[in-house]
Tab-separated table of C-alpha atoms and ligand atoms in Angstrom:
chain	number	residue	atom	x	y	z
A	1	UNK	CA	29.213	-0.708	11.930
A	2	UNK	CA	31.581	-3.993	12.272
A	3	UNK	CA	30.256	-6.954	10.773
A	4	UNK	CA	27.686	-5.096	8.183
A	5	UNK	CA	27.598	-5.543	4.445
A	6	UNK	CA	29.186	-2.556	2.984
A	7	UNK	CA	29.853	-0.594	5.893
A	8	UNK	CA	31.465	2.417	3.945
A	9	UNK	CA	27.571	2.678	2.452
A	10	UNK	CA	25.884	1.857	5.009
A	11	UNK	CA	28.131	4.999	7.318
A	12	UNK	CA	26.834	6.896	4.032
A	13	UNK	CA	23.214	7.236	5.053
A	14	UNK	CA	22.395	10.367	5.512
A	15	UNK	CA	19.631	10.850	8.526
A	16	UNK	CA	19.242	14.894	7.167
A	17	UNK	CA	18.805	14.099	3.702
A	18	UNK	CA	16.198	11.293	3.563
A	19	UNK	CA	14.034	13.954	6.056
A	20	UNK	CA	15.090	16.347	4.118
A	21	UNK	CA	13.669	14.938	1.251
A	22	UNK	CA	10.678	13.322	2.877
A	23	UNK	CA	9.649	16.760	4.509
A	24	UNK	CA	9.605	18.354	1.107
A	25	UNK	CA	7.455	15.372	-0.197
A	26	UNK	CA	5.453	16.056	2.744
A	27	UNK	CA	4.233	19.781	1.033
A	28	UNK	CA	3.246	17.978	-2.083
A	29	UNK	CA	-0.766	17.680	-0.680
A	30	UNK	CA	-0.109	19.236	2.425
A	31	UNK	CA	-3.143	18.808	4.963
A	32	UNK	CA	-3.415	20.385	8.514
A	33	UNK	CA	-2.417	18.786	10.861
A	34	UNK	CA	1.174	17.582	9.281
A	35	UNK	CA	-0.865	15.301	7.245
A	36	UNK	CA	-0.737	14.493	3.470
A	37	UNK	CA	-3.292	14.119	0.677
A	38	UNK	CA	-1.833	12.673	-2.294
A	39	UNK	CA	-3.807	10.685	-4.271
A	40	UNK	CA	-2.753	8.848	-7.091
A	41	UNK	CA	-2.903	10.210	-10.743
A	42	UNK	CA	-3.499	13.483	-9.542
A	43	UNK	CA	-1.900	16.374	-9.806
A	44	UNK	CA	0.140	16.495	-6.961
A	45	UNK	CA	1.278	12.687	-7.401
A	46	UNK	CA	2.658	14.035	-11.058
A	47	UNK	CA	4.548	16.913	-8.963
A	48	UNK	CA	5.809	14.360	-6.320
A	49	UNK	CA	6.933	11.867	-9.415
A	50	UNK	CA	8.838	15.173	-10.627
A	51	UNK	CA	10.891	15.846	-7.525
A	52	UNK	CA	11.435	12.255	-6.986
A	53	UNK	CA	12.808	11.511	-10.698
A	54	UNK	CA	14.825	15.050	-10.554
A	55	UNK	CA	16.562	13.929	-7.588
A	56	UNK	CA	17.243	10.022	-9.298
A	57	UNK	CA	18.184	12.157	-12.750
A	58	UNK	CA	20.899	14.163	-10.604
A	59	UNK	CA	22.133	11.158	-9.002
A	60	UNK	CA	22.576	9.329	-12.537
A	61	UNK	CA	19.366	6.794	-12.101
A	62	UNK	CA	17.895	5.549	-15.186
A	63	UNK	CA	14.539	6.268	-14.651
A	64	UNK	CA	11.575	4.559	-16.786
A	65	UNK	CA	8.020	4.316	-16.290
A	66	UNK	CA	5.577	1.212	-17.680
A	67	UNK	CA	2.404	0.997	-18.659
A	68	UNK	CA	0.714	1.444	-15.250
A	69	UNK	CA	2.780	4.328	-14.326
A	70	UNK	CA	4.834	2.536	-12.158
A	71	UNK	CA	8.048	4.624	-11.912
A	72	UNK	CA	11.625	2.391	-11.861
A	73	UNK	CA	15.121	4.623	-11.365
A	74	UNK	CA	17.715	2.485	-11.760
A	75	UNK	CA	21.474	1.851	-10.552
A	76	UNK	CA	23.274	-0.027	-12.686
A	77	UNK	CA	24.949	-3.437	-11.505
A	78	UNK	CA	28.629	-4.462	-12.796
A	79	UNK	CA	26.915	-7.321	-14.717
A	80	UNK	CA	23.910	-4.605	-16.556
A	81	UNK	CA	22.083	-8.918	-17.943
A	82	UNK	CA	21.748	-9.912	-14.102
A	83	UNK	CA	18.460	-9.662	-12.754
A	84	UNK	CA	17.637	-6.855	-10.686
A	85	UNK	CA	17.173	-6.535	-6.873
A	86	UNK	CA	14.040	-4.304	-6.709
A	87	UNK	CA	13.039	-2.298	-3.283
A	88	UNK	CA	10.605	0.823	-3.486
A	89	UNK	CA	7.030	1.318	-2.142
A	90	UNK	CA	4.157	3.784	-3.351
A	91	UNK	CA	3.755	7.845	-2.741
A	92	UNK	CA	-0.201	7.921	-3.043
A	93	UNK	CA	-1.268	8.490	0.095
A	94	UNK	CA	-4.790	7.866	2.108
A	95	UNK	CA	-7.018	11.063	2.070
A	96	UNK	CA	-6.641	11.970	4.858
A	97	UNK	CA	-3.004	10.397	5.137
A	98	UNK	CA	0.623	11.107	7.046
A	99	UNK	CA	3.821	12.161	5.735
A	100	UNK	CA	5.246	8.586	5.866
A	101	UNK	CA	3.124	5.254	4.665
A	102	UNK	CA	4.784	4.778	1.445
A	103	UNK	CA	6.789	7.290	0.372
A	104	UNK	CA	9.541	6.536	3.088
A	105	UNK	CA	10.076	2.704	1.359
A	106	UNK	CA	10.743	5.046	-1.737
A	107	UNK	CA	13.116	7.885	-0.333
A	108	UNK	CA	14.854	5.053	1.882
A	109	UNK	CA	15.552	3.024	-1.667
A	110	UNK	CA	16.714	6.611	-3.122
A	111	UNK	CA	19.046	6.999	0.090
A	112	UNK	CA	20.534	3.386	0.289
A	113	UNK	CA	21.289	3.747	-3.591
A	114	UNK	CA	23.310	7.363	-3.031
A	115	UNK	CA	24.297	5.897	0.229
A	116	UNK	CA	26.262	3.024	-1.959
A	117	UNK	CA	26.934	4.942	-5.040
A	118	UNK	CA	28.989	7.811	-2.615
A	119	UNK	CA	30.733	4.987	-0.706
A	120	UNK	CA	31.687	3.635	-4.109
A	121	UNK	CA	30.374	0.567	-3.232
A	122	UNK	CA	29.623	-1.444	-7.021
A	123	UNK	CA	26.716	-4.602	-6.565
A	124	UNK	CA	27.324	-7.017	-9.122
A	125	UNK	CA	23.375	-7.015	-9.640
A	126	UNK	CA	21.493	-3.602	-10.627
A	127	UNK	CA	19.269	-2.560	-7.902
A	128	UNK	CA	15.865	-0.545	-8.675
A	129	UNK	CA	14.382	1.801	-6.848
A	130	UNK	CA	10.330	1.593	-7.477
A	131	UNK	CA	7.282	3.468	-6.619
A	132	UNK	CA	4.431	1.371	-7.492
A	133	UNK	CA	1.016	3.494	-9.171
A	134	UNK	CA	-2.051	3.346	-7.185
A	135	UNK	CA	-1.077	1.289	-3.821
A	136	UNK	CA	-3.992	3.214	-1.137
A	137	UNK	CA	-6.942	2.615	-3.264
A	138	UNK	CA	-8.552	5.714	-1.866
A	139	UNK	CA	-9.087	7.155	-5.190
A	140	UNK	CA	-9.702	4.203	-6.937
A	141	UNK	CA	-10.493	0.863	-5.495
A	142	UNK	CA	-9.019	-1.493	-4.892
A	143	UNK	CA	-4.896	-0.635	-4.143
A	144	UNK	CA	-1.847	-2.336	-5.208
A	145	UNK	CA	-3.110	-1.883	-8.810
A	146	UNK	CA	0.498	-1.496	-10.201
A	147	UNK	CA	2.080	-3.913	-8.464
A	148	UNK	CA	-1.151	-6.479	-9.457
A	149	UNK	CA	-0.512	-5.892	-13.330
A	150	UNK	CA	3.237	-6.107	-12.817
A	151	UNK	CA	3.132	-9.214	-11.324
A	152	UNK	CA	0.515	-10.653	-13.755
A	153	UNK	CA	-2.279	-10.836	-10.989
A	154	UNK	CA	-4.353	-9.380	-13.306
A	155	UNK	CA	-4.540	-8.421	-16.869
A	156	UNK	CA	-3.355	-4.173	-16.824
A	157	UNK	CA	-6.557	-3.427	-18.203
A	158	UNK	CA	-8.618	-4.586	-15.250
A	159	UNK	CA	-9.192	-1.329	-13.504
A	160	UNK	CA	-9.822	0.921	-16.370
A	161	UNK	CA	-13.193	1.831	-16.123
A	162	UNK	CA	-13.108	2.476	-12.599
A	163	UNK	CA	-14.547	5.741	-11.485
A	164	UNK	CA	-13.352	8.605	-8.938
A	165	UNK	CA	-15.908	10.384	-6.607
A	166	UNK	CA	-16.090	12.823	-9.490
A	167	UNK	CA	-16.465	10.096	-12.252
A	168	UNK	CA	-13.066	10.444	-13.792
A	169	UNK	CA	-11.518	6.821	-14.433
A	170	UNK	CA	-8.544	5.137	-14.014
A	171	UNK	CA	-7.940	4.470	-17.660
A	172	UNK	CA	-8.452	7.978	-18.427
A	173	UNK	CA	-6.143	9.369	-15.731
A	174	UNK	CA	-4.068	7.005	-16.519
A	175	UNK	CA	-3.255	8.206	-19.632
A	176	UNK	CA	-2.896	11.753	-18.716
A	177	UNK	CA	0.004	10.771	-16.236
A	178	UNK	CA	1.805	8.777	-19.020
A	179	UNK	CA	1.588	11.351	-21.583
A	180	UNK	CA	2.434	14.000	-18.765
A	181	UNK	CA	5.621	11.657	-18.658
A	182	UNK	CA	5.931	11.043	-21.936
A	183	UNK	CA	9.788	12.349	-21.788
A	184	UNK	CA	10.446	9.346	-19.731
A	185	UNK	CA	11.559	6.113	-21.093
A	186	UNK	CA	8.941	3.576	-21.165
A	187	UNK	CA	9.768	-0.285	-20.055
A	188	UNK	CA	7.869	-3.561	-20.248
A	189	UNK	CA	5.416	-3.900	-17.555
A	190	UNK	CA	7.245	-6.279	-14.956
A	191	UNK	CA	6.742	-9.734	-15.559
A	192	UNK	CA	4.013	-9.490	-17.996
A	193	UNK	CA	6.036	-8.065	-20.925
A	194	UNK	CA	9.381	-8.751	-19.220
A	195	UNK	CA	11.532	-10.762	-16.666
A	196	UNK	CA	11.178	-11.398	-13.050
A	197	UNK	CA	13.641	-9.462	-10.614
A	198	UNK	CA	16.205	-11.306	-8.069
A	199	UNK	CA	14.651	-10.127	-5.138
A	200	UNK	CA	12.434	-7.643	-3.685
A	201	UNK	CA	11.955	-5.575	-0.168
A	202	UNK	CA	10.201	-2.921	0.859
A	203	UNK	CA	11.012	-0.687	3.902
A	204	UNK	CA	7.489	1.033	5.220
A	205	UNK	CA	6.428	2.252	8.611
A	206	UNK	CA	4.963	-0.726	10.729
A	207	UNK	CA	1.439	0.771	11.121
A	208	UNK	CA	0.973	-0.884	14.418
A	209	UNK	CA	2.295	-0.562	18.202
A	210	UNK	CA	4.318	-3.340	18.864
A	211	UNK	CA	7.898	-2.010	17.607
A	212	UNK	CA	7.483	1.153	19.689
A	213	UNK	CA	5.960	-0.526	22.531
A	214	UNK	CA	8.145	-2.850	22.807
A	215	UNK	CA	11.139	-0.923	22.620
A	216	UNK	CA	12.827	-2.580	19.009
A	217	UNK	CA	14.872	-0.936	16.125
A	218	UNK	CA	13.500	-3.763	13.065
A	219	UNK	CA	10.597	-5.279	12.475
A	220	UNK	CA	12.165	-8.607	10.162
A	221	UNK	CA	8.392	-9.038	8.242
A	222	UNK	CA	7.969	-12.677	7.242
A	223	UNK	CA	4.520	-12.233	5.626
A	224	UNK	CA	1.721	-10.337	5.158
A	225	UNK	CA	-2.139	-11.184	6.018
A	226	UNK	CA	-4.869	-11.579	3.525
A	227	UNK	CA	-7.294	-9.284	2.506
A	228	UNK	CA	-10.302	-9.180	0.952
A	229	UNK	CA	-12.541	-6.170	0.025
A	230	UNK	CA	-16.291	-6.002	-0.805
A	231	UNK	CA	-18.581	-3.143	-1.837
A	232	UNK	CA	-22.186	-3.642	-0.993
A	233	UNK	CA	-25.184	-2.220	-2.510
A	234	UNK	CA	-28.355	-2.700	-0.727
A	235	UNK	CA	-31.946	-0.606	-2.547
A	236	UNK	CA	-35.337	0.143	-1.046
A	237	UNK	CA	-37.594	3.037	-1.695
A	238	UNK	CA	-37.246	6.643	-0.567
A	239	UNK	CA	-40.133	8.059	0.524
A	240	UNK	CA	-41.064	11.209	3.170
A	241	UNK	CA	-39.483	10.933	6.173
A	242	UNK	CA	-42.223	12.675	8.456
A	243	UNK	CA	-45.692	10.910	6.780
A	244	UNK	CA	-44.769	7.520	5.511
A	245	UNK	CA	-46.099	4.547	7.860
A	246	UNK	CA	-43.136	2.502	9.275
A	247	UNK	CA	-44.352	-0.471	7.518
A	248	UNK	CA	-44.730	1.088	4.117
A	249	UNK	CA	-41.163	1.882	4.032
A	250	UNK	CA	-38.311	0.532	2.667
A	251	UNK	CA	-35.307	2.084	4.580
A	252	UNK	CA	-32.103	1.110	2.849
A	253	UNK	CA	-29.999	3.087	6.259
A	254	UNK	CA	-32.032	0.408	8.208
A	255	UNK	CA	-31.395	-2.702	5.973
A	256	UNK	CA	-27.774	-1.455	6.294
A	257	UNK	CA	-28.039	-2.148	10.104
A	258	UNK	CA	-29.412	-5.262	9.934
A	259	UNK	CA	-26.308	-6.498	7.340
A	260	UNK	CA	-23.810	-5.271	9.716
A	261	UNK	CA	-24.987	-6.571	12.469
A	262	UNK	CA	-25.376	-9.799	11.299
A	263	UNK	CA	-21.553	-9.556	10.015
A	264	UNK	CA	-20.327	-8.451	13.112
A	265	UNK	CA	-22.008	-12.096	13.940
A	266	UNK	CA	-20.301	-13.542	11.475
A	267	UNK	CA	-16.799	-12.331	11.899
A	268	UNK	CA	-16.886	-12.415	15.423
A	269	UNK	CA	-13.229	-13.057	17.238
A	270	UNK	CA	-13.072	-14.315	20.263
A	271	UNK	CA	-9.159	-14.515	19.971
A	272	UNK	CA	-9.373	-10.856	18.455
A	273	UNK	CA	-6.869	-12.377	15.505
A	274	UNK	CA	-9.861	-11.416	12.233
A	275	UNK	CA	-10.143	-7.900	10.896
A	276	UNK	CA	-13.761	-6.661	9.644
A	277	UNK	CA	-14.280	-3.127	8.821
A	278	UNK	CA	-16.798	-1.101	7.649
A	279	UNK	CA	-15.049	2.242	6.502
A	280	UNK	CA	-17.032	4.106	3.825
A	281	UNK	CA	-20.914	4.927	3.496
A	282	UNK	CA	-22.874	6.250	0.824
A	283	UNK	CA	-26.469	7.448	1.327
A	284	UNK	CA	-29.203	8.531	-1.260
A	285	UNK	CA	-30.178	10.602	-1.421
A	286	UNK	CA	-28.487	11.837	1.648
A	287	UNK	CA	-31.066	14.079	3.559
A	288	UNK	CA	-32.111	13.853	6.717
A	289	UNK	CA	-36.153	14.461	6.177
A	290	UNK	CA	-35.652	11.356	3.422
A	291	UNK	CA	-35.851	7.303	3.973
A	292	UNK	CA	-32.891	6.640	2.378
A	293	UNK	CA	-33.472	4.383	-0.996
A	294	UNK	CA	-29.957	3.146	-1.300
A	295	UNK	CA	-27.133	2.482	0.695
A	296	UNK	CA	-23.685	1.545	-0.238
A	297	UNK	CA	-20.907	0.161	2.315
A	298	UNK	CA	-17.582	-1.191	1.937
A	299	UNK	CA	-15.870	-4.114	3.393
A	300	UNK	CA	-12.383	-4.438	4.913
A	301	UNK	CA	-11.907	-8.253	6.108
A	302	UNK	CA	-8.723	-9.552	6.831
A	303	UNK	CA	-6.940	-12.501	8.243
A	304	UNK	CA	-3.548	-14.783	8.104
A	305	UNK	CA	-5.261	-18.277	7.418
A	306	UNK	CA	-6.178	-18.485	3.791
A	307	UNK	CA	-9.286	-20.578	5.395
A	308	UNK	CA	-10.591	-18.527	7.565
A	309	UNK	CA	-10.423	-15.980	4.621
A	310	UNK	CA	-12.084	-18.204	2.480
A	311	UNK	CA	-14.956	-19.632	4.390
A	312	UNK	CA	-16.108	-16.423	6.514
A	313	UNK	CA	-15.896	-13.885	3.247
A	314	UNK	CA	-17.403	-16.564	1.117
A	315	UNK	CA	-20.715	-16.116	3.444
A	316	UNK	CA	-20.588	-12.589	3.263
A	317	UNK	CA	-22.938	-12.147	0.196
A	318	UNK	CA	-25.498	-14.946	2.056
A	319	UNK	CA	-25.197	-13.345	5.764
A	320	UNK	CA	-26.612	-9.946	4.229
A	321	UNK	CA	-29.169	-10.817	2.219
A	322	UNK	CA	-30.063	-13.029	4.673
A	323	UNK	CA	-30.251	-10.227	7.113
A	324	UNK	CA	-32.229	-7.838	5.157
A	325	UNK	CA	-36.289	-6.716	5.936
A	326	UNK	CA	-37.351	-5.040	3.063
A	327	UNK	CA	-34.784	-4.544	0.440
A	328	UNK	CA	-32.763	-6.020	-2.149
A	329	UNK	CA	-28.381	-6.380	-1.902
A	330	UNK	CA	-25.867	-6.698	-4.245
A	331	UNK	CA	-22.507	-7.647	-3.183
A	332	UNK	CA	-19.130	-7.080	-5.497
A	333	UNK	CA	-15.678	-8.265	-4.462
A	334	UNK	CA	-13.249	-5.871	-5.798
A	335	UNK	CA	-10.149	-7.172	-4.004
A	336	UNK	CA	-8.700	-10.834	-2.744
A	337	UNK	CA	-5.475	-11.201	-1.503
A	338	UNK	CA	-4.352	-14.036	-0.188
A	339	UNK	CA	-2.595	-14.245	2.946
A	340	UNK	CA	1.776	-14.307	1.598
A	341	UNK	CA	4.435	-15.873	3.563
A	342	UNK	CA	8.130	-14.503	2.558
A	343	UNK	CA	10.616	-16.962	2.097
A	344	UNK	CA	13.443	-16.870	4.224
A	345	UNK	CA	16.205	-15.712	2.198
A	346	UNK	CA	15.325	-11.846	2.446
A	347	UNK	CA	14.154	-11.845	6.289
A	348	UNK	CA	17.367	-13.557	6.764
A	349	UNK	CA	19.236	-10.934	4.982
A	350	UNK	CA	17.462	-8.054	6.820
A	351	UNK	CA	17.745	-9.864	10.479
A	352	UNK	CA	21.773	-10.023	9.973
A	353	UNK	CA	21.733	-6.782	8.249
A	354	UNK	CA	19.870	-4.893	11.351
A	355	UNK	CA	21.908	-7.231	13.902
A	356	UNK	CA	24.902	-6.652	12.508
A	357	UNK	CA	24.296	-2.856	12.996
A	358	UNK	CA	23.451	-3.652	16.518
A	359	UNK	CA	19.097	-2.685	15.987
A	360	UNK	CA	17.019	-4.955	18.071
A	361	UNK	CA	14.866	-6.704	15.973
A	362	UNK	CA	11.150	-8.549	15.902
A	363	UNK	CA	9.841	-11.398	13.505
A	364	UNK	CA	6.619	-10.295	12.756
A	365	UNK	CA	3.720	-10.549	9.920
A	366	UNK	CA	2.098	-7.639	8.303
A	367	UNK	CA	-1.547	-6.816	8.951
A	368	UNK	CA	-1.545	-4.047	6.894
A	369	UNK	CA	-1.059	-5.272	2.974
A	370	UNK	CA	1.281	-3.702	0.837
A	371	UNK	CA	2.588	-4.116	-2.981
A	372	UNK	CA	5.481	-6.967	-1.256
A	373	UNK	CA	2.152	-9.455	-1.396
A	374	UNK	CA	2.164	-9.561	-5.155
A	375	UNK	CA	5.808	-9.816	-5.581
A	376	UNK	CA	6.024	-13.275	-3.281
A	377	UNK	CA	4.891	-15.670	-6.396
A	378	UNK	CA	7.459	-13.899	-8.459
A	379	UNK	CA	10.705	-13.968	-6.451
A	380	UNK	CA	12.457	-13.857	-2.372
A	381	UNK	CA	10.146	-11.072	-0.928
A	382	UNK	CA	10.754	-9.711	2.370
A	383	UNK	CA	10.158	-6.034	3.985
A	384	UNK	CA	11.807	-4.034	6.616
A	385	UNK	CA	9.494	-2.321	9.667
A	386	UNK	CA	10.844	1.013	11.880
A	387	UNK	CA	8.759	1.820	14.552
A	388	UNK	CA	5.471	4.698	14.119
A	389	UNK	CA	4.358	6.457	17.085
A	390	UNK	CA	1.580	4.886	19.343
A	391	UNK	CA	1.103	2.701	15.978
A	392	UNK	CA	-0.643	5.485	13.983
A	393	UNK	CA	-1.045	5.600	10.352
A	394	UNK	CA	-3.600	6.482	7.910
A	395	UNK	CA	-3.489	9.270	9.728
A	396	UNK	CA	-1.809	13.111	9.679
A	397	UNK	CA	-0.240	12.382	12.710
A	398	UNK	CA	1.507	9.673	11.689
A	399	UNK	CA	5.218	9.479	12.751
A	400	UNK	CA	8.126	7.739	12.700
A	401	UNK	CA	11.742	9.983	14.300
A	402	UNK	CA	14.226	10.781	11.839
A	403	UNK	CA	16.478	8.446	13.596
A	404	UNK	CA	14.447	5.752	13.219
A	405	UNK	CA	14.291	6.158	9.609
A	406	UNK	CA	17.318	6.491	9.265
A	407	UNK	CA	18.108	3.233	11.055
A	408	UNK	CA	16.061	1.795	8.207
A	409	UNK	CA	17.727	3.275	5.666
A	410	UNK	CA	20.865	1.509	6.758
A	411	UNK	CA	19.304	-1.736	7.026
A	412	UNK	CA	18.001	-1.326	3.493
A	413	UNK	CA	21.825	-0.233	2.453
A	414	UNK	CA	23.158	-3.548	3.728
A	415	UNK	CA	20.135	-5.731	2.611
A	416	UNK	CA	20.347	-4.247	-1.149
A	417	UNK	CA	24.386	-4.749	-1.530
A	418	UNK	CA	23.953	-8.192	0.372
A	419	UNK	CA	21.315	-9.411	-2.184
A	420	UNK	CA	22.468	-7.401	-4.984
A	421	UNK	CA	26.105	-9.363	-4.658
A	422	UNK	CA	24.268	-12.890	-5.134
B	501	GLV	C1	-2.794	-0.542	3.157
B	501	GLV	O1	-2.825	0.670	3.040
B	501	GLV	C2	-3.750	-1.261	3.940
B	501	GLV	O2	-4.906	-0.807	4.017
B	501	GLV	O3	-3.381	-2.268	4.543
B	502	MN	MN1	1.689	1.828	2.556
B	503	MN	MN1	-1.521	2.891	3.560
């Protein structure tokens, strides 16, 4: 380990222990398949909150919780007034989800903090481990509500009325996860109610091929795409499906169609650089002998320039109704995230961090988003990438080796002491 920060912590990492730990995350909404399902606010993410903050409580972490349930175990810096360097990620998982998006950035921060704490190894700054509430949005949409109302994107009471499949909302849930923690010292939510931290980075899985294919250790992030998500209503008239004339009807499944159709128009690539998706559909009433009277759809787009972002999902609402036959559209935005660029200091930090350890490392942006996005107008931002198999994620076969991992974990060790000496 010559040349790395802290090389007694960094040596410290233990491979065994962060999959240790991970693998008995892993049970907490065990799927077939390997996978997880954990979603936020539920049950299972109160057990998985449980385990993690027994493990910090052992290990002498602080931990405290804030309004949004975001969950903060900290490690105390020799100067307690500096401000902190923050790392984490989220432990909600997609429904049908792997045992790794997420919950590794958090485990990794728990290792690199033991990692430094059993080398002895004191950071003038504290460092705090997080693991943002609601990051997926597959419960309720949109994600990257906690880190949103931490970082004063929006006001923390934004998302409170939104509803579950089952009709339970977020507000309510909420509240039954803060009460459920209600041992837990509270804190001011981030920067709304409190100060801005040093730094932040967040180790995840890189959710795409190119680490493994190309045969690398690190991916050094240096931004993230933007986003931008859209639910879409469209309403006809339901009527028999085996005695109504076509040109009585008003088929909300075919209206649907014509929308996407006309999107995939719009958001056509050539250079294969955009993103649109169309993930989730909702029928009514949902039987096959039935013209279907309403149809909802959501809308993934993505893309790195803020313009491109900008002009092609500002013509979403117009291409659809513009495309319809014989029914009426509504068209919500529910998420808008511009595209982030990280500045320099923390990619720095984790390029000589992994080089020093002799990784091989790739610049790269982020096409999937993550919490980091919302922390770039706040302070240096960066994340750290390991390699997933064949790119997989969202997904129960999702995977990353232990020894990859655990090569992350020690670039995180170095990264956090580097920063957290500053
Ligand atoms: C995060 O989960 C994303 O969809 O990019
Ligand atoms: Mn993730
Ligand atoms: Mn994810």
């Amino acid at each position: 380990m010559d040349g790395s920060v802290a090389p007694n912590a960094v040596a410290a990492v233990s491979q065994e222990r962060q999959w240790d730990r991970l693998m008995q995350m892993a049970k907490i909404g065990a799927i077939p398949g390997d996978g997880v399902n954990r979603a936020c606010l539920t049950d299972l993410d109160r057990q998985a909150r449980r385990l993690l903050i027994s493990w910090a409580e052992k290990l002498g972490l602080a931990v405290s919780v804030d309004a949004l349930g975001n969950l903060f175990l900290r490690h105390e810096g020799t100067d307690p007034t500096l401000a902190p360097v923050l790392t984490g990620s989220h432990m909600d998982t997609q429904p049908n989800g792997g045992r790794f998006d997420g919950i590794w950035g958090v485990i990794a921060g728990l290792e690199a903090v033991q990692a430094l704490r059993e080398a002895g190894v004191r950071t003038k700054r504290p460092i705090e481990v997080v693991a943002w509430t609601n990051e997926e949005g597959g419960r309720f949409a949109p994600g990257c509500m906690g880190s949103m109302a931490y970082a004063g994107f929006k006001p923390r009471d934004t998302w409170d009325g939104v509803a579950d499949n089952e009709g339970l909302t977020f507000g309510e849930e909420l509240k039954k996860l803060l009460a459920s923690e209600a041992d837990i010292a509270r804190r001011p939510l981030g920067v709304v109610e409190g100060a801005a931290p040093f730094a932040y980075v967040e180790a995840h899985i890189e959710q795409g091929p190119r680490l493994e294919a190309e045969g690398l250790d690190i991916g050094v992030v240096e931004g993230i795409q933007g986003s931008r998500w859209f639910i879409v209503e469209i309403t006809g008239k339901t009527d028999h499906a085996g005695t109504t004339p076509l040109k009585l009807r008003k088929d909300a499944v075919q209206d649907m169609l014509r929308a996407i159709a006309a999107l995939n128009e719009l958001m056509h690539d050539p250079d294969d650089v955009l993103r649109f998706t169309v993930g989730r559909i909702e029928v009514n009433p949902n039987t096959s002998n039935s013209v279907a009277d309403r149809v909802r759809f959501t809308i993934d787009f993505r893309h790195p320039d803020k313009a491109v972002l900008t002009e092609r999902g500002d013509a979403i609402e117009r291409v659809i109704k513009g495309a319809l036959k014989t029914g009426e559209a509504t068209v919500t935005e529910r998420f808008h995230a511009l595209p982030a660029t990280f500045d320099p200091m923390v990619p720095a930090a984790v390029e000589t961090a992994a080089k020093a350890q002799g990784l091989k490392t790739l610049r790269m942006p982020s096409g999937a988003f993550h919490d980091a996005q919302f922390m770039v107008p706040l302070c240096p931002t960066g994340m750290i990438f390991v390699p997933c198999r064949a790119g997989v994620s969202h997904h129960p076969s999702e995977y990353s080796e232990p020894h990859q991992l655990a090569a992350g974990a020690r670039v995180l060790t170095a990264v956090l002491a580097d920063l957290a000496n500053r």
